[in-house]
mmCIF file of C-alpha atoms in Angstrom:
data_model
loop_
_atom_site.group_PDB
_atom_site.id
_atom_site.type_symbol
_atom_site.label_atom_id
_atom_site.label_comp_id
_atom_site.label_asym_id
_atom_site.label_seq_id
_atom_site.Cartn_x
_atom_site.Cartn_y
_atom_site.Cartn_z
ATOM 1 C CA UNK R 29 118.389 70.951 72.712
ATOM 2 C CA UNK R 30 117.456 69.716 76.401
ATOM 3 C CA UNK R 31 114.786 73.065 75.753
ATOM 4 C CA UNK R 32 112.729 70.381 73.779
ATOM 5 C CA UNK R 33 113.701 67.157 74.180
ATOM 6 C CA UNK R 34 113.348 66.629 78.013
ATOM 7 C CA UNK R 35 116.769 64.543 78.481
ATOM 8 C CA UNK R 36 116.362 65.222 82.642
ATOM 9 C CA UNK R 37 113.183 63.781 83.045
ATOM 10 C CA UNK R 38 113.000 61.322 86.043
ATOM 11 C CA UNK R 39 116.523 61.422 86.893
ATOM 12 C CA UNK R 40 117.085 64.441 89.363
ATOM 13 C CA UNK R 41 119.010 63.731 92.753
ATOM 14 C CA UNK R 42 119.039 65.856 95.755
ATOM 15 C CA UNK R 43 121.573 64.234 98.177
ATOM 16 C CA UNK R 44 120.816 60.854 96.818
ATOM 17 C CA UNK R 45 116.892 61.595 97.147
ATOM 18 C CA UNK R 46 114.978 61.450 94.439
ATOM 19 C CA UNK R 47 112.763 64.482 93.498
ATOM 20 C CA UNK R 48 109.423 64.903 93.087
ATOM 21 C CA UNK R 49 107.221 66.901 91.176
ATOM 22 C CA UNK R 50 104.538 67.827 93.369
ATOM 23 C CA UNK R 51 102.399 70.666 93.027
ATOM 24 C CA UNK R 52 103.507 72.833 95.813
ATOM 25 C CA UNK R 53 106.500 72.466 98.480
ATOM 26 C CA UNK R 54 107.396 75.342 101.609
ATOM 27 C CA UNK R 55 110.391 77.344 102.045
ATOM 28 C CA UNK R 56 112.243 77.731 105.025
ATOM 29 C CA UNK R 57 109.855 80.414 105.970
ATOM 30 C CA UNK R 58 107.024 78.525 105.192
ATOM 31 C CA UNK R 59 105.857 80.378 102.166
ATOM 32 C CA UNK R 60 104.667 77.765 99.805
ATOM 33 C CA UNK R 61 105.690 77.562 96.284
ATOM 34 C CA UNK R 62 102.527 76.543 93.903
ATOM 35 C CA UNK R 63 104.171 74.427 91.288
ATOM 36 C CA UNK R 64 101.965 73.675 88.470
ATOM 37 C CA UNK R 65 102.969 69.819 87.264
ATOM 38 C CA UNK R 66 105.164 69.915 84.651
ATOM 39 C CA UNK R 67 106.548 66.444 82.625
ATOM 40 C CA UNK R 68 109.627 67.677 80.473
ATOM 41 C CA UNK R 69 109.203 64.073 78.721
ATOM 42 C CA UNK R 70 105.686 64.208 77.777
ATOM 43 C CA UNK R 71 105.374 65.127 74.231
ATOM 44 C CA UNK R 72 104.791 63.500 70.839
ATOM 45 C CA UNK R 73 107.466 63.632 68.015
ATOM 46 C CA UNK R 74 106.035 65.210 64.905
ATOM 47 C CA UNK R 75 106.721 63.071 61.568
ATOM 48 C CA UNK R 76 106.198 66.289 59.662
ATOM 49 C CA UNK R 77 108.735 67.327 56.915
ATOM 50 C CA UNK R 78 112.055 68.219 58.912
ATOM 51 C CA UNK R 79 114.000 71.062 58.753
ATOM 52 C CA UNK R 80 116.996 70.800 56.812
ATOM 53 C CA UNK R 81 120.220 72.117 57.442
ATOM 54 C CA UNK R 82 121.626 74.898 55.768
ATOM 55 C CA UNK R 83 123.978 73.865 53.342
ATOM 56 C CA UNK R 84 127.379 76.020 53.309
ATOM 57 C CA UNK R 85 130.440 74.887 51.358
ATOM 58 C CA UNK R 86 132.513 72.861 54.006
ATOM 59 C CA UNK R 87 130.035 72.351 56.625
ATOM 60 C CA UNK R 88 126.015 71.916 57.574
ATOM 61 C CA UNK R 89 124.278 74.274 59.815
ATOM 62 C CA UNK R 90 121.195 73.028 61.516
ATOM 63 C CA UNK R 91 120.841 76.033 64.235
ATOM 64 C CA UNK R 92 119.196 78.247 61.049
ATOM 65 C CA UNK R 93 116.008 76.823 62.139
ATOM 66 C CA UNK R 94 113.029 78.708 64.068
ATOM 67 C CA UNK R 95 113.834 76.507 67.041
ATOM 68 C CA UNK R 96 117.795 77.049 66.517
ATOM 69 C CA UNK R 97 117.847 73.378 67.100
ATOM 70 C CA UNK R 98 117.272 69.917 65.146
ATOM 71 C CA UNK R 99 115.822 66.703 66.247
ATOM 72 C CA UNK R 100 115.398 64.169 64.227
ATOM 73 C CA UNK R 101 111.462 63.530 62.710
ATOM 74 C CA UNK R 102 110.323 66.412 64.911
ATOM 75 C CA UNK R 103 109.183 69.979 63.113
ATOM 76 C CA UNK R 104 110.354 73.516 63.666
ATOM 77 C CA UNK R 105 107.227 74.603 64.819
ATOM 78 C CA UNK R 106 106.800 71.694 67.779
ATOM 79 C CA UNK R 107 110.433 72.499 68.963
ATOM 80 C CA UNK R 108 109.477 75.743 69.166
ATOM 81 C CA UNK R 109 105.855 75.174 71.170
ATOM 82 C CA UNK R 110 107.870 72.600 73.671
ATOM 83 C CA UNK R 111 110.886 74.839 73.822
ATOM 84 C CA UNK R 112 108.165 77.730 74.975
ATOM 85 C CA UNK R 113 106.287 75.148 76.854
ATOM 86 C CA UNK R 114 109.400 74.436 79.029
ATOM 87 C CA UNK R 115 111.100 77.564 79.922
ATOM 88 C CA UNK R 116 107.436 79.192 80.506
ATOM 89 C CA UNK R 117 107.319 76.730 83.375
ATOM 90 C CA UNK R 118 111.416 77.458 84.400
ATOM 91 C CA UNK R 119 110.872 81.234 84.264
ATOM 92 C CA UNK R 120 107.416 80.772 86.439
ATOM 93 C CA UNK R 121 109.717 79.177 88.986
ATOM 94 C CA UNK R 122 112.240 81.419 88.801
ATOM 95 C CA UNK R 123 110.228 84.117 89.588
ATOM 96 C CA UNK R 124 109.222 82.422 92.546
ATOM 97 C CA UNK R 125 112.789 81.883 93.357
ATOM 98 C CA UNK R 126 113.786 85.383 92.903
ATOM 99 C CA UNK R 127 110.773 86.560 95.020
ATOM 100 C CA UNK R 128 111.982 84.425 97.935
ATOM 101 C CA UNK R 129 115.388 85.975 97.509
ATOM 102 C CA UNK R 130 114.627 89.227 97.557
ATOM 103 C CA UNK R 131 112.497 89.584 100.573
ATOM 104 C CA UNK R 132 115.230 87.593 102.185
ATOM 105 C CA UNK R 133 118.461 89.892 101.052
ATOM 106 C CA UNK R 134 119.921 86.392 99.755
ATOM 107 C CA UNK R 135 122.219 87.189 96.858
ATOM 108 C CA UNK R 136 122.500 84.571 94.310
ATOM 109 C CA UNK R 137 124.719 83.779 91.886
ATOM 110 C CA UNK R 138 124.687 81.188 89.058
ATOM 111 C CA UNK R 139 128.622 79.981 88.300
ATOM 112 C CA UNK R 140 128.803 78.684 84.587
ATOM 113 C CA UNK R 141 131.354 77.204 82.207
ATOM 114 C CA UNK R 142 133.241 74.296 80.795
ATOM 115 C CA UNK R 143 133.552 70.912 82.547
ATOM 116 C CA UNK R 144 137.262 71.233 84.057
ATOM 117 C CA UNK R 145 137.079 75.777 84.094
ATOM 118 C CA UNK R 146 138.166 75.569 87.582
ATOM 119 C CA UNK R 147 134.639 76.922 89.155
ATOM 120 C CA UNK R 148 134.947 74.379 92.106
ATOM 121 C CA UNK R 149 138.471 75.391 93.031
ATOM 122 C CA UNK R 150 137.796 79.251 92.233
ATOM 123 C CA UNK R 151 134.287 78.415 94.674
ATOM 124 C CA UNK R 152 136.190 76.802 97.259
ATOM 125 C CA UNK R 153 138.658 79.726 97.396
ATOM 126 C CA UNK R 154 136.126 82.458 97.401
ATOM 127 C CA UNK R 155 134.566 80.821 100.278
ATOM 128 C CA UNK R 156 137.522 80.606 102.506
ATOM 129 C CA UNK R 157 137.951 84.895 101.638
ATOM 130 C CA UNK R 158 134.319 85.394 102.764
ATOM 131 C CA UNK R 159 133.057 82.779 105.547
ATOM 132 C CA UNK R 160 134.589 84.490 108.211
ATOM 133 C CA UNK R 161 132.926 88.162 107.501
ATOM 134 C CA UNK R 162 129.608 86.139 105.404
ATOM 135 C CA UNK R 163 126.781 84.105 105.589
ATOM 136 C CA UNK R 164 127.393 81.499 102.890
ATOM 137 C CA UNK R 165 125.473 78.831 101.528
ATOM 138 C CA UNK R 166 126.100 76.294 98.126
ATOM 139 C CA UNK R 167 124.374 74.481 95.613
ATOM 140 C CA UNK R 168 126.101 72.071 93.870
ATOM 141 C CA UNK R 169 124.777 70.649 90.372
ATOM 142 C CA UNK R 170 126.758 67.567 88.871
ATOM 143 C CA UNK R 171 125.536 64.974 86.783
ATOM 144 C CA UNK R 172 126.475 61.760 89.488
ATOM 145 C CA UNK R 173 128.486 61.577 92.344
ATOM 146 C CA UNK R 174 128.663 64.132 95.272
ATOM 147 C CA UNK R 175 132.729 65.024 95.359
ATOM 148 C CA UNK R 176 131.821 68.863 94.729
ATOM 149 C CA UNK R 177 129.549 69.478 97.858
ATOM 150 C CA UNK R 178 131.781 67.106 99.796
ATOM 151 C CA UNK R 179 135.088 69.463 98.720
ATOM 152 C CA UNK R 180 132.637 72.588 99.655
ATOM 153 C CA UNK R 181 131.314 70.862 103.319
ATOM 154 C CA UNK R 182 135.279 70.510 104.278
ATOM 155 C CA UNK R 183 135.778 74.605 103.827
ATOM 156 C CA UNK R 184 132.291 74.140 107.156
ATOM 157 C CA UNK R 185 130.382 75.595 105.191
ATOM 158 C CA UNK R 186 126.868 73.866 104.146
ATOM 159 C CA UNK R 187 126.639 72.746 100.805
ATOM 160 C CA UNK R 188 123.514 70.644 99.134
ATOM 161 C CA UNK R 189 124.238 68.457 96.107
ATOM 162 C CA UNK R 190 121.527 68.332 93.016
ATOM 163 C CA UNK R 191 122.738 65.314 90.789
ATOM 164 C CA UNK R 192 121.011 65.397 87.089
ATOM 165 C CA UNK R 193 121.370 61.989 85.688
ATOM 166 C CA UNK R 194 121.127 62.710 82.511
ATOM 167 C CA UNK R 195 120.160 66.205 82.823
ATOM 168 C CA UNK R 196 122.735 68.592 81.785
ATOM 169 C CA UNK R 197 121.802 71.700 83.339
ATOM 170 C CA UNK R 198 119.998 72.693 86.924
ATOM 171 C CA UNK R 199 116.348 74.036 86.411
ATOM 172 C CA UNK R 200 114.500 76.527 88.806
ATOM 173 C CA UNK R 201 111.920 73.519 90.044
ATOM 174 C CA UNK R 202 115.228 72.064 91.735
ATOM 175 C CA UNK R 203 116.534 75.176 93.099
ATOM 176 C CA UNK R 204 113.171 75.788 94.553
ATOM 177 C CA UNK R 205 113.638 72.287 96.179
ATOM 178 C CA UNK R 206 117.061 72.547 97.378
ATOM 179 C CA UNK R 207 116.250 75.657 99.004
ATOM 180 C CA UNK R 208 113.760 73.909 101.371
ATOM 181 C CA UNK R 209 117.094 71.634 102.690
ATOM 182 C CA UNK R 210 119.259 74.215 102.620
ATOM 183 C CA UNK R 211 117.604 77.080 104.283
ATOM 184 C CA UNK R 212 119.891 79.338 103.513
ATOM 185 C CA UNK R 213 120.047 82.542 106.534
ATOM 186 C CA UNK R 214 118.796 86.071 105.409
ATOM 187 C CA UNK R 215 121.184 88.119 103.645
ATOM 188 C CA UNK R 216 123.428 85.616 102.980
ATOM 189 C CA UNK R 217 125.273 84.846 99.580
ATOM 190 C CA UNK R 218 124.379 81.744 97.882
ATOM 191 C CA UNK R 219 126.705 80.335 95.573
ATOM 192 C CA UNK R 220 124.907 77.375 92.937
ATOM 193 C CA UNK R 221 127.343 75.518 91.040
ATOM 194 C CA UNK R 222 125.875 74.407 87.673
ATOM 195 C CA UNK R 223 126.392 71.920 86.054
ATOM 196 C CA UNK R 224 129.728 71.782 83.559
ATOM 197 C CA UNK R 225 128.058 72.722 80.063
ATOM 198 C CA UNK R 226 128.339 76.099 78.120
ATOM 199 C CA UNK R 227 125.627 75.149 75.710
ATOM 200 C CA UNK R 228 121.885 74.368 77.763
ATOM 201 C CA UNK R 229 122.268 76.461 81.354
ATOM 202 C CA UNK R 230 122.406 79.418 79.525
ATOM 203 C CA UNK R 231 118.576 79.242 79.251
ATOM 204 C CA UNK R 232 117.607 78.198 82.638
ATOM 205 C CA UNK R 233 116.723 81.193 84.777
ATOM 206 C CA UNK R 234 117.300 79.776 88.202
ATOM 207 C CA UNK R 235 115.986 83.170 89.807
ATOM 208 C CA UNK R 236 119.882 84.080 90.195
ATOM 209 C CA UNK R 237 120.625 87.759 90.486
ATOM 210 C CA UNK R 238 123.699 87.401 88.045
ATOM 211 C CA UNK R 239 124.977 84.248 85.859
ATOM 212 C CA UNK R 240 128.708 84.002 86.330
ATOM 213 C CA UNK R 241 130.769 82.203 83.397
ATOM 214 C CA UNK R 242 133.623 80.948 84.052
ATOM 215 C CA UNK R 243 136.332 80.628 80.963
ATOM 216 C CA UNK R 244 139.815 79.452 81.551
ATOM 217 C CA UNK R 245 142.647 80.297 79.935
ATOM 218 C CA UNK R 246 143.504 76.342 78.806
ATOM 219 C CA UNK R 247 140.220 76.221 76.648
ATOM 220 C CA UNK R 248 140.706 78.755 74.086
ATOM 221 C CA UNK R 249 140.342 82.236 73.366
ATOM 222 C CA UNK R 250 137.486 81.675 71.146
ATOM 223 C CA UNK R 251 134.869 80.097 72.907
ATOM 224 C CA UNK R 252 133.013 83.396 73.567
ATOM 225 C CA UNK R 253 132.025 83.031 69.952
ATOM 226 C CA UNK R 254 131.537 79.198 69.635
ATOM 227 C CA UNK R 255 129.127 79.853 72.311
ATOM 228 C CA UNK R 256 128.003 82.817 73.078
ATOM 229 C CA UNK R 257 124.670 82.959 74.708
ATOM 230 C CA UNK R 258 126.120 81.643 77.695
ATOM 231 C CA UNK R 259 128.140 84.972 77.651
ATOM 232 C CA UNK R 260 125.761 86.543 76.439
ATOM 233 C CA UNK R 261 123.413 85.358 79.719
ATOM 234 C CA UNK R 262 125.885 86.353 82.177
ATOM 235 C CA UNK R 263 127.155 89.692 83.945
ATOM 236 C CA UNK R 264 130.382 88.727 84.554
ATOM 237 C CA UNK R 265 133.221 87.116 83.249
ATOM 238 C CA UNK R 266 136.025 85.167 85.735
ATOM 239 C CA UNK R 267 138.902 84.469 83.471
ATOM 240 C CA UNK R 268 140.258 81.756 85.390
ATOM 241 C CA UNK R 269 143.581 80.282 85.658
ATOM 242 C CA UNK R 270 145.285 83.370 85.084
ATOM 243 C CA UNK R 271 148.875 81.512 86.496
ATOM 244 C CA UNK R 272 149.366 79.589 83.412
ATOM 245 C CA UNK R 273 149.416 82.133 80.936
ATOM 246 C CA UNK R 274 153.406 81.884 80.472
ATOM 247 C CA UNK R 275 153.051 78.307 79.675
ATOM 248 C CA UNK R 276 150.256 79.197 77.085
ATOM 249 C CA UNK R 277 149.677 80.969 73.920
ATOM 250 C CA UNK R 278 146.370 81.973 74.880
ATOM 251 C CA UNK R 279 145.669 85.924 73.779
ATOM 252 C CA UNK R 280 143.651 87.615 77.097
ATOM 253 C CA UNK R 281 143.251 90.542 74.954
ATOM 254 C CA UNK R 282 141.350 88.495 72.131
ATOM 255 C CA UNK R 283 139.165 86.471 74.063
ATOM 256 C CA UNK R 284 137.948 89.871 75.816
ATOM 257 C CA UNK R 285 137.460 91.021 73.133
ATOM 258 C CA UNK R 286 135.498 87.811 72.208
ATOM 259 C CA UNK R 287 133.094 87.855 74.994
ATOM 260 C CA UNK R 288 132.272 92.047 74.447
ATOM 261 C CA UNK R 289 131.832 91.411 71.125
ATOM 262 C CA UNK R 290 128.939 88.976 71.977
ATOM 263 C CA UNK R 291 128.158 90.774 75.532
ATOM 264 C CA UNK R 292 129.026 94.686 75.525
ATOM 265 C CA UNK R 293 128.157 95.032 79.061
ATOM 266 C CA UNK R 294 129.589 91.885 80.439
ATOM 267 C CA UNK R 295 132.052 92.710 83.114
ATOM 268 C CA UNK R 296 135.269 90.692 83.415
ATOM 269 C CA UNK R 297 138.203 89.872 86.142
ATOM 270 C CA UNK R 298 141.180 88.091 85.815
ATOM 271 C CA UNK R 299 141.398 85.310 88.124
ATOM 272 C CA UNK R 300 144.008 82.424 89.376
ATOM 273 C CA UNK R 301 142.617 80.796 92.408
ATOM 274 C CA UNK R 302 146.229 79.078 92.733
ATOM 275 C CA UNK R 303 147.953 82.606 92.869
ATOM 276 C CA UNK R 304 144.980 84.750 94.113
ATOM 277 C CA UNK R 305 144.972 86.961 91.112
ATOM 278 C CA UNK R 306 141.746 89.449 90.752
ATOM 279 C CA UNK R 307 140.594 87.718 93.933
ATOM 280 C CA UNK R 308 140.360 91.281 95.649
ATOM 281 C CA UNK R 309 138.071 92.599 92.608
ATOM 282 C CA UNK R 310 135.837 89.568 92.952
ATOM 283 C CA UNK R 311 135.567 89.696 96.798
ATOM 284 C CA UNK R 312 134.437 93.595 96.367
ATOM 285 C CA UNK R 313 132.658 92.559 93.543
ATOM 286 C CA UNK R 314 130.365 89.932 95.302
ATOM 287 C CA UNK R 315 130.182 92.556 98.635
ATOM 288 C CA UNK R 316 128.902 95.353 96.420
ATOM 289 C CA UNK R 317 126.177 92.267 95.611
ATOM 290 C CA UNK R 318 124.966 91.653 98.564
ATOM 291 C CA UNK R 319 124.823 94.960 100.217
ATOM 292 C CA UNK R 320 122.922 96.120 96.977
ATOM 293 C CA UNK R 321 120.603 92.492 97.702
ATOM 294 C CA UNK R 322 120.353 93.825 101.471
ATOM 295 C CA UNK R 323 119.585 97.463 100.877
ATOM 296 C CA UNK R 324 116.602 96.332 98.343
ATOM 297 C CA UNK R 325 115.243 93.877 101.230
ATOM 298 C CA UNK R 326 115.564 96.776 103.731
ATOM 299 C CA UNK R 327 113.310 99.518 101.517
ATOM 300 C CA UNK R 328 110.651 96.337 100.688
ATOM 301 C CA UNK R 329 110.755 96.423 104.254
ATOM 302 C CA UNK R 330 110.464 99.819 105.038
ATOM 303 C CA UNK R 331 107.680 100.005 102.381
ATOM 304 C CA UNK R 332 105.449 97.401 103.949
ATOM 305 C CA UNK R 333 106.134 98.852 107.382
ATOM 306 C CA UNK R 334 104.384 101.954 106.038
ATOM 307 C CA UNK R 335 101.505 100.264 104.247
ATOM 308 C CA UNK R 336 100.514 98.585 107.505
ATOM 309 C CA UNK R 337 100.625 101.902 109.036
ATOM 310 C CA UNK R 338 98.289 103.656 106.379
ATOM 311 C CA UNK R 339 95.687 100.542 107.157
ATOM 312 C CA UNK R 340 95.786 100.890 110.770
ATOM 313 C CA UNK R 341 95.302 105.094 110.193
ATOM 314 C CA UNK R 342 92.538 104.117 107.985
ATOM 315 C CA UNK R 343 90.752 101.346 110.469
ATOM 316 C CA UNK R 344 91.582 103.735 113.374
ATOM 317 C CA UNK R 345 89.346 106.185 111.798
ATOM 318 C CA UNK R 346 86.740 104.091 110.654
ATOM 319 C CA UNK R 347 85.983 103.300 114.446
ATOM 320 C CA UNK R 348 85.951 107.309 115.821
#
């Protein structure tokens, strides 16, 4: 819904600041990001005939629609033009994001789930593992307050906190923002916490190289299906809290199962950041990340290196 009905407009946050939509802003390198103005709250409801939900025989669907979505007194067909409107803009930032990741060997990762999956906790651990052999920076999304990034800061490593206000998902036009504060070091990892909803990130390219979804074993084997293109969106699945299986009647197997169903590629490790379970498989998992990230930056490198050298060749002989 927040594709089309612009719930986050005017109340973004970054460490208490509020942020601006301006045209253009600089990296940490100085590249500037063009930013074409973009008002997620602009837009006229359309009194048009409403679509009307799909009537089964214990329950109404209203996701049958075009859109997939229903708002009251607005069409199909305008959900669908603002929807298109909106992530057109997202995914033009994102790109921009990506870009700036990739000639920096920063590897990216956008953790998803459930309010109260563990991710802060399962973040916190992963960061004591890796800040002694890695470069490690975090973004953390929340609607209000800043107790995340302050739980992150306490590990020493820097941490930059994006709150929504009523938003319920980060955007790529924030990312690009944070990164400016954050300046995260070449080939580092960065770790961006989103914010706790399995229903509206899934959408939001952030420039990421993988979406991470977080399910724990306390909120149901099922949720794969409830919800599933958050898993499908993602490349891995942490299935978290792993230590309080014997107090549960959770079925691992099932919601596996579950999430390939929707995702046949997603990849999945067992995790209990109170035990350490799977820990070594994500550690290796997230090295094999950013040595692939690093390797990519190195041949762009190596590639540019030898276009320089062609021009010179060619300038060199212009002059004999």
């Amino acid at each position: 819904m927040c594709t089309n009905c612009g719930c986050a407009a005017g109340e973004t946050r970054i460490e208490g600041q509020e942020l601006e939509h301006v045209d253009e802003h600089a990296h940490a390198d100085g590249t500037v990001h063009g930013h074409a103005p973009h008002h997620h709250g602009e837009h006229d409801h359309d009194h048009g005939p409403a679509y009307r939900a799909v009537r089964g025989t214990d329950h109404l669907h209203y996701g049958h629609g075009p859109a997939g979505a229903h708002a009251p007194g607005m069409s199909q067909a305008r959900m669908v033009k603002i929807e298109q409107d909106i992530l057109g803009k997202n995914n033009a930032y994102a790109a921009q994001n990506r870009r700036w990741f990739d000639e920096h060997g920063v590897f990216a990762l956008n953790f998803v789930s459930s309010p109260g999956s563990g991710k802060t906790t399962l973040l916190v651990r992963t960061i004591e593992a890796l800040k002694s052999t890695s470069r490690l920076a975090v973004i953390e999304g929340d609607q209000q307050t800043s107790f995340d990034a302050e739980r992150i800061r306490a590990t020493g490593v820097q941490a930059l906190q994006i709150n929504t206000g009523k938003g319920c998902h980060l955007d790529a036009h924030m990312v690009g923002h944070a990164l400016e504060k954050l300046r995260p070091e070449d080939e580092s990892v960065l770790l961006i916490e989103n914010v706790g909803n399995l229903v509206c990130p899934s959408a939001f390219d952030l420039g990421e190289a993988h979406k991470v979804v977080i399910l724990s074993v306390t909120e149901g084997e099922d949720k794969p299906l409830k919800y599933p293109d958050m898993f499908r969106a993602a490349s891995l699945m942490l299935l978290n809290k792993c230590d309080l299986l014997p107090h549960l009647s959770f079925d691992v197997e099932r919601a596996i199962e579950y999430a390939k169903r929707v995702n046949p590629d997603l990849h999945v490790i067992r995790t209990s950041s109170a035990t350490g379970e799977g820990f070594d498989a994500w550690l290796t998992w997230i090295a094999d990340g950013l040595a692939g990230q690093a390797a990519r930056r190195s041949q762009s490198m190596e590639l540019l290196r030898s276009r320089i050298a062609g021009l010179e060749a060619q300038l060199a002989a212009l002059k004999v």
